[in-house]
C-alpha cells in the first residue's frame, strides 16, 4: 500500500488462503474494540489496497528467478511478471524462492527467510515480511511489518519520503515549512468529504454479517 501510494507500480498476488479465513472472530486487531470478522477485514484490506493504486490478482506464485534488472515471477495462472522488487509474504512456504541465488532459508521445523530488521534479505531487491521473516504469528504484527517493509522499499529506491500523512491545511505551510515528501494538507471541506465517505463505507460494510463461511484447518477435511 505504501509503495503504491508513493509512485511505485505495485502488484499483489494473493492465493486467497489467508489463515484469517479460518478465524472465528478476530479480537486483537487494533481499531475494533469488539473484534471483527476475519473475512471482513481481508475484504477491507483488499479494497484499501485497490484505493491506494495496487493491482491485485488471485493466483499462487510458483517461481521467482533473478534477472539482470531484478526478478522474473511466474504464477499458477501461467502469468509472467518482471519486477525490480519482490516482497515474499507467505506463511512458511519458500519453495517458489528456490531459484533465487543467495537467499537465506532458515529451517526450524518450519521455513523462514533470513532478513534484517527491515525485511531485507541477502539479495538486492528481495524482501520478506510477516511470519516468513520470523515475526510473531499475529495479524497486527504481520500487517505492521508489511508496512515497514513497504517504507523500506521507498527508502531503498531513493523515493523522496518523509512519512505518509494527511495533515490539516496549514499544519506545515502556516509555519513557513515546505510540505514534506509523502505528506498532504487538506482543507476542512475536503476533510469533511473524506470523513463522510469513510463513514458511509464502514456503515455499508458492517450493516450485515459477512457472507463467507469460516474455513477450518485443512487437516480436518470436509464432511
mmCIF file of N, CA and C in Angstrom, residues 63-67 70-74 81-83:
data_model
loop_
_atom_site.group_PDB
_atom_site.id
_atom_site.type_symbol
_atom_site.label_atom_id
_atom_site.label_comp_id
_atom_site.label_asym_id
_atom_site.label_seq_id
_atom_site.Cartn_x
_atom_site.Cartn_y
_atom_site.Cartn_z
ATOM 1 N N UNK A 63 7.223 -19.484 -8.973
ATOM 2 C CA UNK A 63 8.676 -19.341 -9.041
ATOM 3 C C UNK A 63 9.081 -17.877 -9.127
ATOM 4 N N UNK A 64 10.226 -17.595 -8.520
ATOM 5 C CA UNK A 64 10.884 -16.292 -8.625
ATOM 6 C C UNK A 64 12.324 -16.564 -9.032
ATOM 7 N N UNK A 65 12.809 -15.867 -10.056
ATOM 8 C CA UNK A 65 14.177 -16.046 -10.525
ATOM 9 C C UNK A 65 14.865 -14.697 -10.662
ATOM 10 N N UNK A 66 16.193 -14.696 -10.462
ATOM 11 C CA UNK A 66 16.965 -13.483 -10.682
ATOM 12 C C UNK A 66 17.024 -13.143 -12.163
ATOM 13 N N UNK A 67 17.014 -11.856 -12.474
ATOM 14 C CA UNK A 67 17.294 -11.364 -13.823
ATOM 15 C C UNK A 67 18.319 -10.242 -13.694
ATOM 16 N N UNK A 70 16.399 -7.386 -12.029
ATOM 17 C CA UNK A 70 15.546 -7.645 -10.877
ATOM 18 C C UNK A 70 15.124 -9.094 -10.795
ATOM 19 N N UNK A 71 13.832 -9.345 -11.064
ATOM 20 C CA UNK A 71 13.301 -10.693 -10.901
ATOM 21 C C UNK A 71 12.261 -11.007 -11.966
ATOM 22 N N UNK A 72 12.161 -12.294 -12.287
ATOM 23 C CA UNK A 72 11.075 -12.811 -13.113
ATOM 24 C C UNK A 72 10.188 -13.650 -12.207
ATOM 25 N N UNK A 73 8.898 -13.386 -12.255
ATOM 26 C CA UNK A 73 7.936 -14.064 -11.385
ATOM 27 C C UNK A 73 6.923 -14.803 -12.243
ATOM 28 N N UNK A 74 6.657 -16.050 -11.908
ATOM 29 C CA UNK A 74 5.650 -16.847 -12.611
ATOM 30 C C UNK A 74 4.583 -17.279 -11.615
ATOM 31 N N UNK A 81 5.755 -12.007 -14.823
ATOM 32 C CA UNK A 81 5.968 -10.601 -14.494
ATOM 33 C C UNK A 81 7.460 -10.339 -14.337
ATOM 34 N N UNK A 82 7.868 -9.137 -14.703
ATOM 35 C CA UNK A 82 9.227 -8.661 -14.448
ATOM 36 C C UNK A 82 9.141 -7.523 -13.439
ATOM 37 N N UNK A 83 9.996 -7.552 -12.440
ATOM 38 C CA UNK A 83 9.897 -6.552 -11.386
ATOM 39 C C UNK A 83 11.265 -6.263 -10.780
#
